[in-house]
Structures are given as structure tokens and as C-alpha cells.
PDB file of C-alpha atoms in Angstrom:
ATOM      1  CA  UNK A 240      -5.633 -56.425   1.422  1.00 52.00           C
ATOM      2  CA  UNK A 241      -4.473 -52.887   0.651  1.00 52.00           C
ATOM      3  CA  UNK A 242      -1.823 -51.523   3.005  1.00 55.00           C
ATOM      4  CA  UNK A 243      -3.354 -48.744   5.145  1.00 60.00           C
ATOM      5  CA  UNK A 244      -0.794 -46.209   3.941  1.00 84.00           C
ATOM      6  CA  UNK A 245      -1.644 -46.763   0.250  1.00 95.00           C
ATOM      7  CA  UNK A 246      -4.378 -44.434  -0.922  1.00 97.00           C
ATOM      8  CA  UNK A 247      -5.444 -42.352  -3.884  1.00 98.00           C
ATOM      9  CA  UNK A 248      -6.393 -38.706  -4.097  1.00 98.00           C
ATOM     10  CA  UNK A 249      -9.052 -37.893  -6.692  1.00 98.00           C
ATOM     11  CA  UNK A 250      -9.258 -34.252  -7.773  1.00 98.00           C
ATOM     12  CA  UNK A 251     -12.104 -33.220 -10.015  1.00 96.00           C
ATOM     13  CA  UNK A 252     -15.715 -32.417 -10.598  1.00 94.00           C
ATOM     14  CA  UNK A 253     -18.646 -32.814  -8.223  1.00 96.00           C
ATOM     15  CA  UNK A 254     -22.022 -31.649  -9.439  1.00 96.00           C
ATOM     16  CA  UNK A 255     -25.703 -32.387  -9.275  1.00 96.00           C
ATOM     17  CA  UNK A 256     -26.899 -34.353 -12.286  1.00 94.00           C
ATOM     18  CA  UNK A 257     -30.315 -33.237 -13.460  1.00 96.00           C
ATOM     19  CA  UNK A 258     -31.625 -35.750 -15.968  1.00 95.00           C
ATOM     20  CA  UNK A 259     -34.769 -35.631 -18.067  1.00 97.00           C
ATOM     21  CA  UNK A 260     -35.985 -38.540 -20.200  1.00 96.00           C
ATOM     22  CA  UNK A 261     -38.947 -38.093 -22.503  1.00 97.00           C
ATOM     23  CA  UNK A 262     -41.654 -40.727 -22.810  1.00 96.00           C
ATOM     24  CA  UNK A 263     -42.038 -40.102 -26.554  1.00 95.00           C
ATOM     25  CA  UNK A 264     -39.994 -38.601 -29.386  1.00 95.00           C
ATOM     26  CA  UNK A 265     -38.695 -35.175 -28.402  1.00 95.00           C
ATOM     27  CA  UNK A 266     -40.268 -32.108 -30.004  1.00 95.00           C
ATOM     28  CA  UNK A 267     -37.786 -29.259 -29.975  1.00 92.00           C
ATOM     29  CA  UNK A 268     -39.063 -25.864 -28.893  1.00 92.00           C
ATOM     30  CA  UNK A 269     -41.909 -27.380 -26.910  1.00 94.00           C
ATOM     31  CA  UNK A 270     -42.615 -28.905 -23.509  1.00 95.00           C
ATOM     32  CA  UNK A 271     -42.271 -32.689 -23.536  1.00 95.00           C
ATOM     33  CA  UNK A 272     -43.719 -35.210 -21.057  1.00 96.00           C
ATOM     34  CA  UNK A 273     -41.178 -37.375 -19.295  1.00 97.00           C
ATOM     35  CA  UNK A 274     -39.420 -38.315 -16.067  1.00 96.00           C
ATOM     36  CA  UNK A 275     -36.976 -36.029 -14.207  1.00 95.00           C
ATOM     37  CA  UNK A 276     -34.328 -37.089 -11.690  1.00 95.00           C
ATOM     38  CA  UNK A 277     -31.649 -35.354  -9.614  1.00 94.00           C
ATOM     39  CA  UNK A 278     -28.628 -37.263  -8.328  1.00 94.00           C
ATOM     40  CA  UNK A 279     -25.047 -36.797  -7.180  1.00 95.00           C
ATOM     41  CA  UNK A 280     -22.601 -36.772 -10.075  1.00 92.00           C
ATOM     42  CA  UNK A 281     -19.411 -35.330 -11.472  1.00 93.00           C
ATOM     43  CA  UNK A 282     -16.545 -37.204 -13.135  1.00 92.00           C
ATOM     44  CA  UNK A 283     -14.166 -36.915 -10.184  1.00 95.00           C
ATOM     45  CA  UNK A 284     -16.858 -37.702  -7.613  1.00 95.00           C
ATOM     46  CA  UNK A 285     -17.998 -40.765  -9.564  1.00 93.00           C
ATOM     47  CA  UNK A 286     -14.419 -42.046  -9.822  1.00 94.00           C
ATOM     48  CA  UNK A 287     -13.870 -41.556  -6.086  1.00 96.00           C
ATOM     49  CA  UNK A 288     -17.131 -43.306  -5.179  1.00 94.00           C
ATOM     50  CA  UNK A 289     -16.438 -46.249  -7.475  1.00 91.00           C
ATOM     51  CA  UNK A 290     -12.908 -46.545  -6.071  1.00 93.00           C
ATOM     52  CA  UNK A 291     -14.268 -46.629  -2.515  1.00 94.00           C
ATOM     53  CA  UNK A 292     -16.785 -49.329  -3.470  1.00 91.00           C
ATOM     54  CA  UNK A 293     -13.880 -51.442  -4.725  1.00 91.00           C
ATOM     55  CA  UNK A 294     -12.380 -51.266  -1.249  1.00 92.00           C
ATOM     56  CA  UNK A 295      -9.645 -48.703  -1.827  1.00 94.00           C
ATOM     57  CA  UNK A 296      -8.898 -45.818   0.483  1.00 96.00           C
ATOM     58  CA  UNK A 297      -9.609 -42.543  -1.323  1.00 97.00           C
ATOM     59  CA  UNK A 298      -9.548 -38.845  -0.513  1.00 98.00           C
ATOM     60  CA  UNK A 299     -11.529 -36.459  -2.709  1.00 98.00           C
ATOM     61  CA  UNK A 300     -10.706 -32.830  -3.502  1.00 98.00           C
ATOM     62  CA  UNK A 301     -13.358 -30.774  -5.254  1.00 98.00           C
ATOM     63  CA  UNK A 302     -15.304 -27.513  -4.915  1.00 97.00           C
ATOM     64  CA  UNK A 303     -18.948 -27.180  -3.894  1.00 97.00           C
ATOM     65  CA  UNK A 304     -21.145 -24.263  -2.990  1.00 97.00           C
ATOM     66  CA  UNK A 305     -22.378 -23.613   0.518  1.00 95.00           C
ATOM     67  CA  UNK A 306     -25.888 -24.723  -0.368  1.00 95.00           C
ATOM     68  CA  UNK A 307     -28.205 -27.725  -0.100  1.00 95.00           C
ATOM     69  CA  UNK A 308     -26.902 -29.362  -3.273  1.00 96.00           C
ATOM     70  CA  UNK A 309     -23.329 -28.962  -2.084  1.00 97.00           C
ATOM     71  CA  UNK A 310     -24.186 -30.670   1.197  1.00 96.00           C
ATOM     72  CA  UNK A 311     -25.994 -33.412  -0.710  1.00 96.00           C
ATOM     73  CA  UNK A 312     -22.855 -34.079  -2.761  1.00 97.00           C
ATOM     74  CA  UNK A 313     -20.665 -34.216   0.344  1.00 97.00           C
ATOM     75  CA  UNK A 314     -23.145 -36.561   2.037  1.00 97.00           C
ATOM     76  CA  UNK A 315     -23.041 -38.907  -0.961  1.00 96.00           C
ATOM     77  CA  UNK A 316     -19.264 -39.117  -0.620  1.00 97.00           C
ATOM     78  CA  UNK A 317     -19.436 -39.719   3.136  1.00 97.00           C
ATOM     79  CA  UNK A 318     -21.964 -42.500   2.607  1.00 96.00           C
ATOM     80  CA  UNK A 319     -19.629 -44.188   0.118  1.00 95.00           C
ATOM     81  CA  UNK A 320     -16.636 -43.980   2.450  1.00 97.00           C
ATOM     82  CA  UNK A 321     -14.834 -41.252   0.510  1.00 98.00           C
ATOM     83  CA  UNK A 322     -12.766 -38.735   2.484  1.00 98.00           C
ATOM     84  CA  UNK A 323     -14.001 -35.173   1.919  1.00 98.00           C
ATOM     85  CA  UNK A 324     -12.271 -33.053   4.555  1.00 97.00           C
ATOM     86  CA  UNK A 325     -10.079 -31.455   1.884  1.00 98.00           C
ATOM     87  CA  UNK A 326     -12.959 -30.306  -0.335  1.00 98.00           C
ATOM     88  CA  UNK A 327     -13.358 -26.569  -0.877  1.00 97.00           C
ATOM     89  CA  UNK A 328     -16.741 -25.207   0.276  1.00 97.00           C
ATOM     90  CA  UNK A 329     -17.296 -21.799  -1.299  1.00 95.00           C
ATOM     91  CA  UNK A 330     -19.787 -19.328   0.249  1.00 94.00           C
ATOM     92  CA  UNK A 331     -22.034 -17.293  -2.028  1.00 91.00           C
ATOM     93  CA  UNK A 332     -21.483 -19.634  -4.982  1.00 94.00           C
ATOM     94  CA  UNK A 333     -23.900 -22.169  -6.400  1.00 95.00           C
ATOM     95  CA  UNK A 334     -22.890 -25.816  -6.571  1.00 97.00           C
ATOM     96  CA  UNK A 335     -22.093 -26.997 -10.094  1.00 96.00           C
ATOM     97  CA  UNK A 336     -24.878 -28.632 -12.093  1.00 95.00           C
ATOM     98  CA  UNK A 337     -25.148 -30.796 -15.197  1.00 93.00           C
ATOM     99  CA  UNK A 338     -28.445 -30.923 -17.101  1.00 95.00           C
ATOM    100  CA  UNK A 339     -29.083 -33.646 -19.671  1.00 94.00           C
ATOM    101  CA  UNK A 340     -32.081 -34.332 -21.894  1.00 96.00           C
ATOM    102  CA  UNK A 341     -32.597 -37.835 -23.267  1.00 96.00           C
ATOM    103  CA  UNK A 342     -35.003 -39.362 -25.756  1.00 96.00           C
ATOM    104  CA  UNK A 343     -37.264 -42.315 -24.908  1.00 95.00           C
ATOM    105  CA  UNK A 344     -34.468 -44.729 -25.857  1.00 93.00           C
ATOM    106  CA  UNK A 345     -32.128 -43.095 -23.348  1.00 91.00           C
ATOM    107  CA  UNK A 346     -29.902 -41.528 -26.005  1.00 91.00           C
ATOM    108  CA  UNK A 347     -28.529 -38.121 -25.025  1.00 91.00           C
ATOM    109  CA  UNK A 348     -30.033 -35.298 -27.092  1.00 93.00           C
ATOM    110  CA  UNK A 349     -28.747 -32.189 -25.331  1.00 92.00           C
ATOM    111  CA  UNK A 350     -26.723 -31.279 -22.245  1.00 90.00           C
ATOM    112  CA  UNK A 351     -25.756 -28.091 -20.442  1.00 92.00           C
ATOM    113  CA  UNK A 352     -23.276 -27.662 -17.627  1.00 88.00           C
ATOM    114  CA  UNK A 353     -22.427 -24.929 -15.151  1.00 92.00           C
ATOM    115  CA  UNK A 354     -18.942 -25.806 -13.876  1.00 89.00           C
ATOM    116  CA  UNK A 355     -17.466 -22.328 -13.390  1.00 91.00           C
ATOM    117  CA  UNK A 356     -17.165 -22.956  -9.645  1.00 94.00           C
ATOM    118  CA  UNK A 357     -14.146 -25.204 -10.281  1.00 92.00           C
ATOM    119  CA  UNK A 358     -12.075 -22.153 -11.213  1.00 92.00           C
ATOM    120  CA  UNK A 359     -11.965 -21.540  -7.459  1.00 95.00           C
ATOM    121  CA  UNK A 360      -9.989 -24.762  -7.012  1.00 96.00           C
ATOM    122  CA  UNK A 361      -6.797 -23.180  -8.324  1.00 96.00           C
ATOM    123  CA  UNK A 362      -3.087 -23.773  -7.730  1.00 97.00           C
ATOM    124  CA  UNK A 363      -3.156 -21.703  -4.546  1.00 97.00           C
ATOM    125  CA  UNK A 364      -5.922 -23.852  -3.054  1.00 97.00           C
ATOM    126  CA  UNK A 365      -4.182 -27.077  -4.057  1.00 98.00           C
ATOM    127  CA  UNK A 366      -0.923 -25.878  -2.507  1.00 98.00           C
ATOM    128  CA  UNK A 367      -2.741 -25.727   0.837  1.00 98.00           C
ATOM    129  CA  UNK A 368      -3.414 -29.436   0.407  1.00 98.00           C
ATOM    130  CA  UNK A 369       0.177 -30.342  -0.498  1.00 98.00           C
ATOM    131  CA  UNK A 370       0.777 -32.557   2.593  1.00 97.00           C
ATOM    132  CA  UNK A 371      -2.095 -34.822   1.505  1.00 98.00           C
ATOM    133  CA  UNK A 372      -1.007 -34.860  -2.138  1.00 98.00           C
ATOM    134  CA  UNK A 373       2.591 -35.641  -1.224  1.00 97.00           C
ATOM    135  CA  UNK A 374       1.547 -38.681   0.829  1.00 97.00           C
ATOM    136  CA  UNK A 375      -0.736 -40.136  -1.848  1.00 98.00           C
ATOM    137  CA  UNK A 376       0.207 -43.347  -3.635  1.00 97.00           C
ATOM    138  CA  UNK A 377      -1.619 -42.280  -6.792  1.00 98.00           C
ATOM    139  CA  UNK A 378      -3.508 -39.249  -8.045  1.00 98.00           C
ATOM    140  CA  UNK A 379      -6.514 -39.137 -10.355  1.00 98.00           C
ATOM    141  CA  UNK A 380      -7.733 -35.971 -12.036  1.00 97.00           C
ATOM    142  CA  UNK A 381     -10.319 -34.874 -14.544  1.00 94.00           C
ATOM    143  CA  UNK A 382     -10.112 -31.998 -16.991  1.00 93.00           C
ATOM    144  CA  UNK A 383     -12.755 -29.957 -15.190  1.00 91.00           C
ATOM    145  CA  UNK A 384      -9.813 -28.489 -13.275  1.00 94.00           C
ATOM    146  CA  UNK A 385      -8.540 -25.011 -14.070  1.00 92.00           C
ATOM    147  CA  UNK A 386      -5.367 -24.424 -16.087  1.00 93.00           C
ATOM    148  CA  UNK A 387      -3.491 -23.309 -12.973  1.00 95.00           C
ATOM    149  CA  UNK A 388      -4.604 -26.385 -11.034  1.00 97.00           C
ATOM    150  CA  UNK A 389      -3.483 -28.741 -13.805  1.00 97.00           C
ATOM    151  CA  UNK A 390      -0.121 -27.016 -14.113  1.00 97.00           C
ATOM    152  CA  UNK A 391       0.449 -27.178 -10.355  1.00 98.00           C
ATOM    153  CA  UNK A 392      -0.416 -30.885 -10.137  1.00 98.00           C
ATOM    154  CA  UNK A 393       1.735 -31.972 -13.061  1.00 97.00           C
ATOM    155  CA  UNK A 394       4.667 -29.896 -11.860  1.00 97.00           C
ATOM    156  CA  UNK A 395       4.575 -31.073  -8.241  1.00 97.00           C
ATOM    157  CA  UNK A 396       3.235 -34.635  -8.468  1.00 97.00           C
ATOM    158  CA  UNK A 397       4.758 -36.034 -11.672  1.00 95.00           C
ATOM    159  CA  UNK A 398       6.907 -38.510  -9.734  1.00 95.00           C
ATOM    160  CA  UNK A 399       3.879 -40.662  -8.855  1.00 96.00           C
ATOM    161  CA  UNK A 400       1.227 -42.325 -11.026  1.00 97.00           C
ATOM    162  CA  UNK A 401      -1.271 -39.761 -12.340  1.00 98.00           C
ATOM    163  CA  UNK A 402      -4.505 -41.128 -13.824  1.00 98.00           C
ATOM    164  CA  UNK A 403      -6.476 -38.827 -16.120  1.00 97.00           C
ATOM    165  CA  UNK A 404     -10.016 -38.638 -17.502  1.00 95.00           C
ATOM    166  CA  UNK A 405     -10.267 -35.866 -20.156  1.00 93.00           C
ATOM    167  CA  UNK A 406     -14.039 -35.406 -19.470  1.00 88.00           C
ATOM    168  CA  UNK A 407     -15.088 -34.226 -22.957  1.00 87.00           C
ATOM    169  CA  UNK A 408     -13.939 -33.239 -26.431  1.00 89.00           C
ATOM    170  CA  UNK A 409     -14.170 -29.598 -25.355  1.00 87.00           C
ATOM    171  CA  UNK A 410     -11.785 -30.061 -22.420  1.00 91.00           C
ATOM    172  CA  UNK A 411      -9.408 -32.714 -23.702  1.00 94.00           C
ATOM    173  CA  UNK A 412      -6.953 -30.170 -25.119  1.00 94.00           C
ATOM    174  CA  UNK A 413      -6.270 -28.879 -21.593  1.00 94.00           C
ATOM    175  CA  UNK A 414      -4.237 -31.986 -20.827  1.00 96.00           C
ATOM    176  CA  UNK A 415      -2.275 -32.101 -24.086  1.00 95.00           C
ATOM    177  CA  UNK A 416       0.752 -30.164 -22.698  1.00 96.00           C
ATOM    178  CA  UNK A 417       1.116 -32.755 -19.920  1.00 97.00           C
ATOM    179  CA  UNK A 418       0.900 -36.053 -21.797  1.00 97.00           C
ATOM    180  CA  UNK A 419       4.489 -36.944 -20.899  1.00 96.00           C
ATOM    181  CA  UNK A 420       3.525 -36.777 -17.198  1.00 97.00           C
ATOM    182  CA  UNK A 421       0.460 -39.014 -17.443  1.00 97.00           C
ATOM    183  CA  UNK A 422       0.725 -42.582 -16.183  1.00 97.00           C
ATOM    184  CA  UNK A 423      -2.740 -43.772 -17.282  1.00 97.00           C
ATOM    185  CA  UNK A 424      -5.110 -42.075 -19.711  1.00 97.00           C
ATOM    186  CA  UNK A 425      -8.710 -43.266 -20.121  1.00 94.00           C
ATOM    187  CA  UNK A 426     -10.535 -41.679 -23.051  1.00 93.00           C
ATOM    188  CA  UNK A 427     -13.050 -42.339 -25.798  1.00 93.00           C
ATOM    189  CA  UNK A 428     -12.449 -42.596 -29.543  1.00 94.00           C
ATOM    190  CA  UNK A 429     -13.020 -38.919 -30.366  1.00 94.00           C
ATOM    191  CA  UNK A 430     -10.823 -37.743 -27.482  1.00 95.00           C
ATOM    192  CA  UNK A 431      -8.115 -40.169 -28.611  1.00 96.00           C
ATOM    193  CA  UNK A 432      -8.232 -38.709 -32.117  1.00 96.00           C
ATOM    194  CA  UNK A 433      -7.898 -35.162 -30.824  1.00 95.00           C
ATOM    195  CA  UNK A 434      -4.943 -35.908 -28.551  1.00 95.00           C
ATOM    196  CA  UNK A 435      -3.039 -38.165 -30.942  1.00 95.00           C
ATOM    197  CA  UNK A 436      -3.709 -36.385 -34.228  1.00 94.00           C
ATOM    198  CA  UNK A 437      -4.687 -39.759 -35.714  1.00 94.00           C
ATOM    199  CA  UNK A 438      -7.969 -40.515 -37.460  1.00 94.00           C
ATOM    200  CA  UNK A 439      -9.903 -43.579 -36.300  1.00 94.00           C
ATOM    201  CA  UNK A 440     -12.318 -45.103 -38.801  1.00 93.00           C
ATOM    202  CA  UNK A 441     -11.650 -48.817 -38.393  1.00 92.00           C
ATOM    203  CA  UNK A 442     -10.464 -51.255 -35.743  1.00 90.00           C
ATOM    204  CA  UNK A 443      -6.835 -51.360 -36.879  1.00 91.00           C
ATOM    205  CA  UNK A 444      -6.517 -47.574 -36.399  1.00 95.00           C
ATOM    206  CA  UNK A 445      -6.906 -47.891 -32.630  1.00 96.00           C
ATOM    207  CA  UNK A 446      -3.570 -49.573 -31.769  1.00 96.00           C
ATOM    208  CA  UNK A 447      -1.775 -47.005 -33.948  1.00 95.00           C
ATOM    209  CA  UNK A 448      -3.510 -44.191 -32.081  1.00 96.00           C
ATOM    210  CA  UNK A 449      -2.516 -45.696 -28.726  1.00 96.00           C
ATOM    211  CA  UNK A 450       1.111 -46.027 -29.896  1.00 96.00           C
ATOM    212  CA  UNK A 451       1.144 -42.350 -30.811  1.00 96.00           C
ATOM    213  CA  UNK A 452       0.107 -41.500 -27.247  1.00 97.00           C
ATOM    214  CA  UNK A 453       2.801 -43.832 -25.885  1.00 96.00           C
ATOM    215  CA  UNK A 454       5.351 -42.064 -28.093  1.00 96.00           C
ATOM    216  CA  UNK A 455       4.707 -38.773 -26.290  1.00 96.00           C
ATOM    217  CA  UNK A 456       5.054 -40.351 -22.862  1.00 96.00           C
ATOM    218  CA  UNK A 457       1.732 -41.852 -21.728  1.00 97.00           C
ATOM    219  CA  UNK A 458       2.491 -45.136 -19.953  1.00 96.00           C
ATOM    220  CA  UNK A 459      -0.945 -46.803 -20.102  1.00 96.00           C
ATOM    221  CA  UNK A 460      -3.778 -46.003 -22.530  1.00 96.00           C
ATOM    222  CA  UNK A 461      -7.363 -47.235 -22.312  1.00 94.00           C
ATOM    223  CA  UNK A 462      -9.725 -46.295 -25.125  1.00 93.00           C
ATOM    224  CA  UNK A 463     -13.361 -46.959 -24.307  1.00 88.00           C
ATOM    225  CA  UNK A 464     -15.316 -48.339 -27.277  1.00 86.00           C
ATOM    226  CA  UNK A 465     -18.784 -48.265 -25.706  1.00 76.00           C
ATOM    227  CA  UNK A 466     -20.741 -51.430 -26.452  1.00 74.00           C
ATOM    228  CA  UNK A 467     -17.672 -52.802 -28.266  1.00 79.00           C
ATOM    229  CA  UNK A 468     -15.619 -52.977 -25.055  1.00 80.00           C
ATOM    230  CA  UNK A 469     -12.246 -51.283 -24.789  1.00 87.00           C
ATOM    231  CA  UNK A 470      -8.710 -51.249 -26.142  1.00 93.00           C
ATOM    232  CA  UNK A 471      -6.002 -51.189 -23.486  1.00 93.00           C
ATOM    233  CA  UNK A 472      -2.311 -50.682 -24.127  1.00 94.00           C
ATOM    234  CA  UNK A 473       0.723 -50.589 -21.850  1.00 93.00           C
ATOM    235  CA  UNK A 474       3.995 -49.445 -23.389  1.00 85.00           C
ATOM    236  CA  UNK A 475       2.627 -50.243 -26.877  1.00 79.00           C
ATOM    237  CA  UNK A 476       1.606 -53.798 -25.918  1.00 88.00           C
ATOM    238  CA  UNK A 477      -2.155 -53.711 -26.396  1.00 92.00           C
ATOM    239  CA  UNK A 478      -5.274 -55.840 -26.591  1.00 91.00           C
ATOM    240  CA  UNK A 479      -8.950 -55.423 -27.383  1.00 91.00           C
ATOM    241  CA  UNK A 480     -11.271 -56.382 -24.538  1.00 84.00           C
ATOM    242  CA  UNK A 481     -14.722 -57.389 -25.739  1.00 75.00           C
ATOM    243  CA  UNK A 482     -17.797 -56.597 -23.661  1.00 62.00           C
ATOM    244  CA  UNK A 483     -21.099 -58.425 -23.526  1.00 52.00           C
ATOM    245  CA  UNK A 484     -22.787 -55.622 -25.449  1.00 47.00           C
ATOM    246  CA  UNK A 485     -24.567 -53.891 -22.553  1.00 45.00           C
ATOM    247  CA  UNK A 486     -22.071 -51.050 -22.147  1.00 42.00           C
ATOM    248  CA  UNK A 487     -23.896 -48.632 -24.422  1.00 41.00           C
ATOM    249  CA  UNK A 488     -26.835 -48.583 -22.013  1.00 40.00           C
ATOM    250  CA  UNK A 489     -24.852 -48.180 -18.809  1.00 42.00           C
ATOM    251  CA  UNK A 490     -25.030 -44.927 -16.846  1.00 44.00           C
ATOM    252  CA  UNK A 491     -22.059 -42.634 -17.372  1.00 46.00           C
ATOM    253  CA  UNK A 492     -20.581 -43.330 -13.950  1.00 45.00           C
ATOM    254  CA  UNK A 493     -20.134 -46.996 -14.902  1.00 50.00           C
ATOM    255  CA  UNK A 494     -17.799 -45.953 -17.713  1.00 58.00           C
ATOM    256  CA  UNK A 495     -15.888 -43.844 -15.188  1.00 71.00           C
ATOM    257  CA  UNK A 496     -15.597 -47.005 -13.111  1.00 78.00           C
ATOM    258  CA  UNK A 497     -13.155 -48.183 -15.780  1.00 85.00           C
ATOM    259  CA  UNK A 498     -10.546 -45.715 -14.515  1.00 91.00           C
ATOM    260  CA  UNK A 499     -11.405 -46.526 -10.894  1.00 92.00           C
ATOM    261  CA  UNK A 500     -10.599 -50.173 -11.528  1.00 91.00           C
ATOM    262  CA  UNK A 501      -7.168 -49.260 -12.890  1.00 93.00           C
ATOM    263  CA  UNK A 502      -6.418 -47.062  -9.881  1.00 95.00           C
ATOM    264  CA  UNK A 503      -7.554 -49.863  -7.595  1.00 93.00           C
ATOM    265  CA  UNK A 504      -5.173 -52.202  -9.407  1.00 93.00           C
ATOM    266  CA  UNK A 505      -2.323 -49.758  -8.875  1.00 94.00           C
ATOM    267  CA  UNK A 506      -3.022 -49.509  -5.148  1.00 95.00           C
ATOM    268  CA  UNK A 507      -3.092 -53.286  -4.875  1.00 92.00           C
ATOM    269  CA  UNK A 508       0.057 -53.685  -7.029  1.00 92.00           C
ATOM    270  CA  UNK A 509      -1.829 -55.887  -9.484  1.00 91.00           C
ATOM    271  CA  UNK A 510      -0.405 -56.896 -12.838  1.00 90.00           C
ATOM    272  CA  UNK A 511      -1.574 -54.965 -15.906  1.00 87.00           C
ATOM    273  CA  UNK A 512      -3.798 -57.883 -16.972  1.00 85.00           C
ATOM    274  CA  UNK A 513      -5.420 -58.157 -13.547  1.00 86.00           C
ATOM    275  CA  UNK A 514      -5.836 -54.386 -13.345  1.00 87.00           C
ATOM    276  CA  UNK A 515      -7.717 -54.428 -16.644  1.00 85.00           C
ATOM    277  CA  UNK A 516      -9.945 -57.235 -15.402  1.00 81.00           C
ATOM    278  CA  UNK A 517     -10.723 -55.169 -12.305  1.00 76.00           C
ATOM    279  CA  UNK A 518     -11.367 -52.121 -14.478  1.00 82.00           C
ATOM    280  CA  UNK A 519     -13.745 -53.927 -16.809  1.00 79.00           C
ATOM    281  CA  UNK A 520     -15.773 -55.281 -13.921  1.00 76.00           C
ATOM    282  CA  UNK A 521     -15.810 -51.877 -12.191  1.00 74.00           C
ATOM    283  CA  UNK A 522     -16.808 -50.172 -15.423  1.00 70.00           C
ATOM    284  CA  UNK A 523     -19.663 -52.546 -16.032  1.00 64.00           C
ATOM    285  CA  UNK A 524     -18.286 -53.557 -19.429  1.00 44.00           C
ATOM    286  CA  UNK A 525     -18.013 -57.195 -18.417  1.00 32.00           C
ATOM    287  CA  UNK A 526     -21.273 -57.820 -16.600  1.00 38.00           C
ATOM    288  CA  UNK A 527     -24.281 -59.622 -18.028  1.00 32.00           C
ATOM    289  CA  UNK A 528     -26.728 -57.199 -16.459  1.00 28.00           C
ATOM    290  CA  UNK A 529     -27.387 -53.544 -17.212  1.00 31.00           C
ATOM    291  CA  UNK A 530     -26.626 -51.601 -14.057  1.00 33.00           C
ATOM    292  CA  UNK A 531     -28.893 -48.967 -12.598  1.00 35.00           C
ATOM    293  CA  UNK A 532     -27.881 -46.234 -10.192  1.00 36.00           C
ATOM    294  CA  UNK A 533     -29.693 -48.147  -7.421  1.00 31.00           C
ATOM    295  CA  UNK A 534     -27.818 -51.383  -8.122  1.00 33.00           C
ATOM    296  CA  UNK A 535     -24.538 -49.474  -8.273  1.00 34.00           C
ATOM    297  CA  UNK A 536     -24.931 -48.484  -4.622  1.00 35.00           C
ATOM    298  CA  UNK A 537     -24.825 -52.129  -3.577  1.00 34.00           C
ATOM    299  CA  UNK A 538     -22.420 -54.949  -4.251  1.00 32.00           C
ATOM    300  CA  UNK A 539     -22.754 -55.962  -7.909  1.00 34.00           C
ATOM    301  CA  UNK A 540     -23.931 -59.491  -8.630  1.00 33.00           C
ATOM    302  CA  UNK A 541     -23.355 -61.756 -11.581  1.00 35.00           C
ATOM    303  CA  UNK A 542     -20.151 -63.208 -12.925  1.00 31.00           C
ATOM    304  CA  UNK A 543     -17.906 -61.114 -15.161  1.00 35.00           C
ATOM    305  CA  UNK A 544     -17.749 -62.082 -18.788  1.00 35.00           C
ATOM    306  CA  UNK A 545     -15.140 -60.637 -21.091  1.00 37.00           C
ATOM    307  CA  UNK A 546     -12.538 -61.798 -23.547  1.00 42.00           C
ATOM    308  CA  UNK A 547      -9.121 -60.606 -24.574  1.00 44.00           C
ATOM    309  CA  UNK A 548      -8.630 -60.294 -28.315  1.00 43.00           C
ATOM    310  CA  UNK A 549      -5.337 -59.655 -30.046  1.00 42.00           C
ATOM    311  CA  UNK A 550      -4.911 -56.274 -31.737  1.00 42.00           C
ATOM    312  CA  UNK A 551      -4.202 -58.227 -34.936  1.00 36.00           C
ATOM    313  CA  UNK A 552      -7.857 -59.281 -35.164  1.00 39.00           C
ATOM    314  CA  UNK A 553      -9.719 -59.013 -38.447  1.00 38.00           C
ATOM    315  CA  UNK A 554     -10.249 -55.384 -39.416  1.00 43.00           C
ATOM    316  CA  UNK A 555     -13.796 -54.093 -38.969  1.00 41.00           C
ATOM    317  CA  UNK A 556     -15.404 -50.710 -39.392  1.00 41.00           C
ATOM    318  CA  UNK A 557     -16.200 -48.827 -36.186  1.00 40.00           C
ATOM    319  CA  UNK A 558     -18.988 -46.726 -37.593  1.00 31.00           C
TER     320      UNK A 558
END
């Protein structure tokens, strides 16, 4: 069991996810028939929810508008057991939204986001929450945060484990000045290339890229490889973790569960190997079934299936 005084603070995005999936091949510049859904999302919110489902105590800091969508996001956190009393509710501002359009196969075709509200969650606002931050065992952040917020957190909280999700290739550069302060970095192949300066075209390039990130101070690196699993490295000692092949079809929040599993492992003082096992299960990379957002709200069934493969495995092309 986790000691009651061990908890994580997650600071990052909370937004409504508006998702459209066409029933036939998309025709650009025209109306397309399909199915539309609206659900609670956001990188930070998803991490916090997944962490709570694992049984960890978690407090969430984000910004929402004083509107119906903002209340819906806060309710989703309450329902999951996530603490929200430190969230910033901003009058006269609309809650952040993320709009995605997918083809009939589920592949993303286009996305738009309105995340400007997060500029309100600046260093001054975070300083008001310093007592909570100072008591936290671990901190998790995403790169939706403003420059001033990132600077404040890395300057004041660098003595404890900081877990980071870069969010996207457009925002990954925001964390580059703070790599030496990052305990655990979870990113995809393109984000890893941008932060390390290394090019990844084949399997053997991945350990080299992780080592480059270790060289600048990152303690633990996890590079998500989609349906091919993940590569995880701690102080340059890394392994490939193979998935069962369903990861490419998992909802985005399952991939964010990867970082949640690592935070959970930290709070429980698990070994690196056991933390990765927890992360793979939480991320859905190791399960035989393809998760849906409905299944994610309950306790996941099925036995985990994954394998650890040495980084010296036979070289294969990634693309």
C-alpha cells in the first residue's frame, strides 16, 4: 500500500475532446457523414485520472473556464478520485478544446486546439500553490504550460522527481532548457529526435538517442514506439519492451497511461523493472484487448503480455 503522505501533483492540460470519425473516406472541403463525440481530455488530466485508477493519491492543477465544459472536466476528475481544489477557474474565458477529425480506419487526419487559457496558469498562480507543490513526492507536467510556469517549476521543484510529457512536436522545444532537471521523460520517436538532435531511422538508433538524453541529465527515458511497444532506459541501461500489437489502435489517453504507470511506480518505490511493467499495463501496451474509453473507466481485465528484449536485438527498419 502507498503511504498516505506520498502523492503526486500533476500540472497540465484539461480540455474537452471533440472527436469526429467519418464513415467513409474523407472528402476535403465538403461535409462528411460520421459520428461525433465529446469527452473529457487533456494530457495532464488523462495522466492524473490514470494515476488515480492505479490507486495513487494525486492532486491536479490546471486551468478551466467558468462554463459548462469546465465543470464537466472538474466533475470527471472528482469521479476518478483526483483532487481538484487547486485548479484555476477563470471567469469570462472559455474552457480549452481539442478538435480531431479521423478517417473510417480511426487514423487522425486533422486536429485543431484552443489552449490559450493555460497562459493564465503562470508562475504567479503556481506560487500560490507552493505549499502543495513542496509537500508532493513527485511532480508530473506537460508542455501545455506557459514558459513562466515551466521556469518556476524547474527552479523551485528540481530536488524531487519531475516526470514530463512533451505533448507534441510543436511544444517539445519548450522543455529543452530543462532537460538536466527532468527525472523521467516519456516521448515519441519524433519528439526524441528533436530533443536529442539524433536521427532515428532504424531500431539501433533508439538506444543512441536515449543515451544522448541521458548525457544532458535525464535520468529515465521512455520512447513510445506505438504498435511496436516502447524503449525504456535508465542511466543508459535500456531495453525494448514489445507489445502485443494493439497499441496503434488505443485511444491517446492509454499512451499517456505509460507515464502514469511510472509515476505510480515511483510512489510505491518499485524497482525500475517493476515500474516499467506497471507502465506498460497502464498504457495498454501489454494487454490483449483494445481498450475503449468505456472500458478504461472500469478495472481492466485480461492478463498482461509483454516481453523484454535486449537493445542488441537484430537491427530492423522502423519505417
